[in-house]
Amino acid sequence: MTGGRVERYLADRLVGGPVHFTLIDPDKSPGDRAGAVARSAVAAGSHAILLGGSTGISEQGMGDAADAVKRNVDVPAIIFPEGPRSLTPRADAVLFMSMLNSRNLDLVIRAHAQAAPAVRSMGLEPLSLGYLIVAPGMRVGEVGAADPIPRDRPDLAAGYALAAEYLGMHMVYLEAGSGAPEPVPAEIVRAVRAVVSVPLVVGGGIRTAGDARRLLAAGANVLVTGSIAEEQGVGDRFREIVGEVQGARGR
Ligand code: 1GP
């Protein structure tokens, strides 16, 4: 990977093995609460904080959460944008993501054309990423008007992911949707891993150490968890998942 400071931080960490990102929704954990969740997540071994949610987060809400995260931890605070409105210069970077299998051109490229000048003037580092919704896709799949990749079509996912890499995107993100009853199938992760060389991010429905182990064994480079810390705080379940990531780094 080339790019700015956050991309280099990630590339450096990825040399040592897979990494974990904690997704915090500033609507559910505003301001100092976001800072407290970030602090326990990073103490448990998480490598970066994503800030986002699927409902409208104001610039103010996003900015306050980013400030609180930066006061509490020394890992990047990265915006997981729900639209151009949720950008703030107070974060370190933004996932500059195209939803590859959306029927809505806004999510493929039009919102990006609108947001790019703001990203530039805010000095936010854009992290170029192809975002692929896998069934069930949950709310983000609905709001994003996605045609989710069926769970028995690893070939289709591999085609999209390879196209993203050929288009120059620096990462591919396989998303089952927040709260999904099951994470992205390991077969899909394996098929994508077999064809792409860019880092592979996997999220949605990761609830257990077993889920994490299967996804890591299939070739995921980054695991993202959101709901688990939101619902139960940074407890045993969270620690077990991050423990799997840390364990894979040790091998
Ligand atoms: C990030 O949407 C996920 O990719 C988060 O999913 O809330 O199910 O962990 P969970």
Tab-separated table of C-alpha atoms and ligand atoms in Angstrom:
chain	number	residue	atom	x	y	z
A	1	MET	CA	0.000	0.000	0.000
A	2	THR	CA	1.110	3.518	-0.636
A	3	GLY	CA	-0.558	6.612	0.701
A	4	GLY	CA	-0.644	8.800	3.766
A	5	ARG	CA	0.134	8.385	7.422
A	6	VAL	CA	-2.805	6.165	8.370
A	7	GLU	CA	-2.348	3.909	5.355
A	8	ARG	CA	1.325	3.499	6.271
A	9	TYR	CA	0.393	2.751	9.887
A	10	LEU	CA	-1.933	-0.005	8.652
A	11	ALA	CA	0.604	-1.353	6.183
A	12	ASP	CA	3.213	-1.524	8.961
A	13	ARG	CA	0.842	-3.385	11.285
A	14	LEU	CA	-0.251	-5.757	8.520
A	15	VAL	CA	3.342	-6.883	8.051
A	16	GLY	CA	3.004	-8.523	11.466
A	17	GLY	CA	-0.281	-10.284	10.626
A	18	PRO	CA	-4.002	-9.507	10.726
A	19	VAL	CA	-5.448	-6.558	12.626
A	20	HIS	CA	-8.708	-5.643	14.364
A	21	PHE	CA	-10.824	-2.510	13.999
A	22	THR	CA	-13.485	-1.442	16.491
A	23	LEU	CA	-16.512	0.291	14.989
A	24	ILE	CA	-18.139	2.831	17.298
A	25	ASP	CA	-21.437	4.515	16.452
A	26	PRO	CA	-21.285	8.126	17.759
A	27	ASP	CA	-25.098	8.140	17.927
A	28	LYS	CA	-25.089	5.289	20.442
A	29	SER	CA	-21.785	6.209	22.110
A	30	PRO	CA	-21.449	9.981	21.836
A	31	GLY	CA	-18.424	12.047	22.848
A	32	ASP	CA	-16.683	10.805	25.980
A	33	ARG	CA	-18.469	7.473	25.786
A	34	ALA	CA	-16.841	6.868	22.400
A	35	GLY	CA	-13.521	7.740	24.033
A	36	ALA	CA	-14.099	5.250	26.847
A	37	VAL	CA	-15.074	2.423	24.458
A	38	ALA	CA	-12.009	3.196	22.334
A	39	ARG	CA	-9.771	3.101	25.355
A	40	SER	CA	-10.911	-0.342	26.484
A	41	ALA	CA	-10.923	-1.657	22.906
A	42	VAL	CA	-7.339	-0.577	22.303
A	43	ALA	CA	-6.284	-1.885	25.722
A	44	ALA	CA	-7.749	-5.237	24.605
A	45	GLY	CA	-5.566	-5.120	21.463
A	46	SER	CA	-7.663	-3.416	18.762
A	47	HIS	CA	-5.588	-1.516	16.173
A	48	ALA	CA	-7.847	1.309	14.965
A	49	ILE	CA	-11.192	2.944	15.656
A	50	LEU	CA	-13.839	3.330	12.976
A	51	LEU	CA	-16.520	5.930	13.637
A	52	GLY	CA	-19.834	5.480	11.894
A	53	GLY	CA	-23.348	4.125	11.837
A	54	SER	CA	-26.122	3.763	9.341
A	55	THR	CA	-28.219	6.699	10.532
A	56	GLY	CA	-27.458	10.375	10.005
A	57	ILE	CA	-24.533	11.371	12.186
A	58	SER	CA	-23.934	15.112	12.266
A	59	GLU	CA	-20.538	16.643	11.685
A	60	GLN	CA	-20.695	17.827	15.289
A	61	GLY	CA	-21.429	14.327	16.644
A	62	MET	CA	-18.710	12.778	14.513
A	63	GLY	CA	-16.227	15.504	15.445
A	64	ASP	CA	-16.877	15.205	19.197
A	65	ALA	CA	-16.462	11.432	19.039
A	66	ALA	CA	-13.245	11.770	17.006
A	67	ASP	CA	-11.824	14.247	19.541
A	68	ALA	CA	-12.697	11.935	22.427
A	69	VAL	CA	-11.107	8.956	20.677
A	70	LYS	CA	-7.938	10.918	19.972
A	71	ARG	CA	-7.737	12.088	23.576
A	72	ASN	CA	-7.943	8.509	24.804
A	73	VAL	CA	-5.972	6.372	22.383
A	74	ASP	CA	-3.002	6.544	20.121
A	75	VAL	CA	-4.431	4.636	17.142
A	76	PRO	CA	-6.096	6.198	14.080
A	77	ALA	CA	-9.677	7.498	14.275
A	78	ILE	CA	-11.165	6.695	10.878
A	79	ILE	CA	-14.566	7.837	9.614
A	80	PHE	CA	-16.779	5.073	8.237
A	81	PRO	CA	-18.967	7.511	6.304
A	82	GLU	CA	-22.672	7.240	5.905
A	83	GLY	CA	-22.631	10.231	3.582
A	84	PRO	CA	-20.842	13.527	2.964
A	85	ARG	CA	-22.540	15.052	6.030
A	86	SER	CA	-20.636	12.882	8.477
A	87	LEU	CA	-17.198	14.222	7.537
A	88	THR	CA	-15.124	16.081	10.090
A	89	PRO	CA	-11.566	17.368	9.986
A	90	ARG	CA	-11.166	16.163	13.575
A	91	ALA	CA	-10.691	12.512	12.483
A	92	ASP	CA	-7.449	11.185	10.971
A	93	ALA	CA	-8.807	9.524	7.850
A	94	VAL	CA	-11.953	8.471	6.025
A	95	LEU	CA	-12.797	5.203	4.326
A	96	PHE	CA	-13.207	6.563	0.797
A	97	MET	CA	-15.418	3.701	-0.194
A	98	SER	CA	-17.430	2.835	-3.253
A	99	MET	CA	-20.304	0.408	-2.673
A	100	LEU	CA	-19.503	-1.785	-5.627
A	101	ASN	CA	-22.794	-3.678	-5.784
A	102	SER	CA	-25.197	-0.808	-5.164
A	103	ARG	CA	-27.879	0.022	-7.709
A	104	ASN	CA	-27.656	3.621	-6.530
A	105	LEU	CA	-24.968	5.507	-8.428
A	106	ASP	CA	-24.691	7.976	-5.545
A	107	LEU	CA	-23.074	5.235	-3.467
A	108	VAL	CA	-20.892	4.011	-6.298
A	109	ILE	CA	-19.385	7.373	-7.294
A	110	ARG	CA	-21.685	10.429	-7.229
A	111	ALA	CA	-21.470	11.153	-3.487
A	112	HIS	CA	-17.707	10.782	-3.811
A	113	ALA	CA	-17.530	13.495	-6.437
A	114	GLN	CA	-19.436	15.706	-4.026
A	115	ALA	CA	-17.343	14.785	-0.981
A	116	ALA	CA	-13.849	14.688	-2.496
A	117	PRO	CA	-13.232	18.466	-2.396
A	118	ALA	CA	-14.333	18.564	1.265
A	119	VAL	CA	-12.073	15.631	2.153
A	120	ARG	CA	-9.218	17.511	0.539
A	121	SER	CA	-9.869	20.830	2.225
A	122	MET	CA	-10.350	19.172	5.614
A	123	GLY	CA	-6.973	17.483	5.251
A	124	LEU	CA	-8.589	14.082	5.861
A	125	GLU	CA	-6.626	11.151	4.546
A	126	PRO	CA	-8.756	9.158	2.078
A	127	LEU	CA	-8.381	5.366	2.337
A	128	SER	CA	-9.392	3.993	-1.042
A	129	LEU	CA	-11.655	1.004	-0.596
A	130	GLY	CA	-14.058	-1.213	-2.558
A	131	TYR	CA	-17.066	-2.065	-0.348
A	132	LEU	CA	-18.988	-5.190	-1.189
A	133	ILE	CA	-22.255	-6.162	0.464
A	134	VAL	CA	-22.703	-9.885	1.090
A	135	ALA	CA	-26.115	-11.329	2.016
A	136	PRO	CA	-27.961	-10.679	4.241
A	137	GLY	CA	-26.548	-7.145	4.075
A	138	MET	CA	-28.907	-5.950	6.827
A	139	ARG	CA	-29.682	-2.251	7.039
A	140	VAL	CA	-26.658	-1.021	5.118
A	141	GLY	CA	-27.647	-3.312	2.247
A	142	GLU	CA	-31.178	-1.878	2.217
A	143	VAL	CA	-30.238	1.759	2.621
A	144	GLY	CA	-27.491	1.267	0.054
A	145	ALA	CA	-29.844	-0.357	-2.494
A	146	ALA	CA	-27.359	-3.201	-2.803
A	147	ASP	CA	-27.751	-6.393	-4.773
A	148	PRO	CA	-26.070	-8.434	-2.027
A	149	ILE	CA	-23.692	-11.189	-3.088
A	150	PRO	CA	-25.545	-14.467	-2.434
A	151	ARG	CA	-23.784	-16.512	0.241
A	152	ASP	CA	-23.231	-19.382	-2.186
A	153	ARG	CA	-21.559	-17.229	-4.852
A	154	PRO	CA	-17.883	-16.850	-3.916
A	155	ASP	CA	-17.114	-16.558	-7.644
A	156	LEU	CA	-19.225	-13.406	-7.890
A	157	ALA	CA	-17.516	-11.831	-4.872
A	158	ALA	CA	-14.107	-12.690	-6.325
A	159	GLY	CA	-15.019	-10.970	-9.602
A	160	TYR	CA	-16.059	-7.758	-7.862
A	161	ALA	CA	-13.004	-7.779	-5.605
A	162	LEU	CA	-10.586	-8.323	-8.455
A	163	ALA	CA	-12.290	-5.564	-10.438
A	164	ALA	CA	-11.825	-3.251	-7.436
A	165	GLU	CA	-8.120	-4.053	-7.330
A	166	TYR	CA	-7.787	-3.546	-11.086
A	167	LEU	CA	-9.501	-0.167	-10.681
A	168	GLY	CA	-6.777	0.796	-8.228
A	169	MET	CA	-8.605	0.531	-4.914
A	170	HIS	CA	-6.235	-0.140	-2.026
A	171	MET	CA	-8.468	-2.397	0.067
A	172	VAL	CA	-11.546	-4.580	-0.327
A	173	TYR	CA	-14.198	-4.765	2.409
A	174	LEU	CA	-16.637	-7.679	2.588
A	175	GLU	CA	-19.674	-6.604	4.620
A	176	ALA	CA	-22.453	-8.920	5.847
A	177	GLY	CA	-24.149	-5.956	7.577
A	178	SER	CA	-24.131	-4.855	11.183
A	179	GLY	CA	-26.051	-7.319	13.341
A	180	ALA	CA	-26.002	-10.053	10.676
A	181	PRO	CA	-26.862	-13.449	12.195
A	182	GLU	CA	-23.760	-14.961	10.542
A	183	PRO	CA	-20.599	-13.318	9.265
A	184	VAL	CA	-19.463	-13.431	5.632
A	185	PRO	CA	-18.976	-17.124	4.727
A	186	ALA	CA	-15.365	-18.316	4.931
A	187	GLU	CA	-15.697	-19.676	1.349
A	188	ILE	CA	-16.293	-16.143	0.081
A	189	VAL	CA	-13.301	-14.801	2.013
A	190	ARG	CA	-11.135	-17.633	0.655
A	191	ALA	CA	-12.220	-17.042	-2.949
A	192	VAL	CA	-11.530	-13.317	-2.707
A	193	ARG	CA	-8.199	-13.870	-0.965
A	194	ALA	CA	-7.160	-16.215	-3.777
A	195	VAL	CA	-7.414	-13.463	-6.385
A	196	VAL	CA	-6.610	-10.138	-4.704
A	197	SER	CA	-3.367	-8.929	-3.206
A	198	VAL	CA	-4.735	-5.843	-1.419
A	199	PRO	CA	-5.724	-6.070	2.268
A	200	LEU	CA	-9.059	-7.754	2.824
A	201	VAL	CA	-11.379	-6.299	5.476
A	202	VAL	CA	-14.286	-8.409	6.773
A	203	GLY	CA	-17.131	-7.247	9.002
A	204	GLY	CA	-20.718	-7.794	10.051
A	205	GLY	CA	-21.991	-10.476	12.420
A	206	ILE	CA	-18.638	-11.462	13.945
A	207	ARG	CA	-19.695	-12.587	17.435
A	208	THR	CA	-17.432	-15.394	18.603
A	209	ALA	CA	-13.802	-16.444	18.691
A	210	GLY	CA	-14.780	-19.274	16.313
A	211	ASP	CA	-16.123	-16.753	13.762
A	212	ALA	CA	-12.876	-14.811	13.983
A	213	ARG	CA	-10.753	-17.949	13.671
A	214	ARG	CA	-12.580	-19.151	10.547
A	215	LEU	CA	-12.354	-15.768	8.824
A	216	LEU	CA	-8.670	-15.360	9.657
A	217	ALA	CA	-7.899	-18.888	8.444
A	218	ALA	CA	-9.695	-18.030	5.190
A	219	GLY	CA	-7.410	-15.040	4.654
A	220	ALA	CA	-9.043	-11.958	6.191
A	221	ASN	CA	-6.480	-9.266	7.033
A	222	VAL	CA	-8.746	-6.957	9.035
A	223	LEU	CA	-11.699	-7.967	11.211
A	224	VAL	CA	-14.237	-5.295	12.123
A	225	THR	CA	-16.615	-5.627	15.046
A	226	GLY	CA	-19.244	-3.101	16.051
A	227	SER	CA	-22.317	-4.399	17.869
A	228	ILE	CA	-20.486	-6.619	20.304
A	229	ALA	CA	-18.827	-3.725	22.139
A	230	GLU	CA	-21.905	-1.557	21.679
A	231	GLU	CA	-24.192	-4.154	23.308
A	232	GLN	CA	-21.974	-5.747	25.927
A	233	GLY	CA	-19.151	-3.249	26.342
A	234	VAL	CA	-15.592	-4.418	25.901
A	235	GLY	CA	-16.090	-7.715	27.687
A	236	ASP	CA	-14.998	-11.322	27.366
A	237	ARG	CA	-16.531	-11.900	23.923
A	238	PHE	CA	-14.765	-8.877	22.503
A	239	ARG	CA	-11.476	-9.905	24.115
A	240	GLU	CA	-11.751	-13.418	22.722
A	241	ILE	CA	-12.230	-12.092	19.184
A	242	VAL	CA	-9.318	-9.681	19.459
A	243	GLY	CA	-7.356	-12.487	21.117
A	244	GLU	CA	-7.776	-14.590	17.950
A	245	VAL	CA	-6.399	-11.706	15.870
A	246	GLN	CA	-3.493	-11.222	18.250
A	247	GLY	CA	-2.864	-14.971	18.273
A	248	ALA	CA	-2.718	-15.038	14.465
A	249	ARG	CA	-0.156	-12.207	14.607
A	250	GLY	CA	2.011	-14.361	16.827
A	251	ARG	CA	2.106	-17.231	14.324
B	1	1GP	C1	-18.729	-3.554	10.247
B	1	1GP	O1	-21.009	-3.650	9.948
B	1	1GP	C2	-19.955	-4.178	10.631
B	1	1GP	O2	-18.369	-4.139	9.041
B	1	1GP	C3	-20.176	-4.219	12.091
B	1	1GP	O3	-20.951	-5.340	12.268
B	1	1GP	O4	-22.108	-4.633	14.297
B	1	1GP	O5	-22.320	-6.966	13.416
B	1	1GP	O6	-20.179	-6.196	14.447
B	1	1GP	P1	-21.410	-5.803	13.715
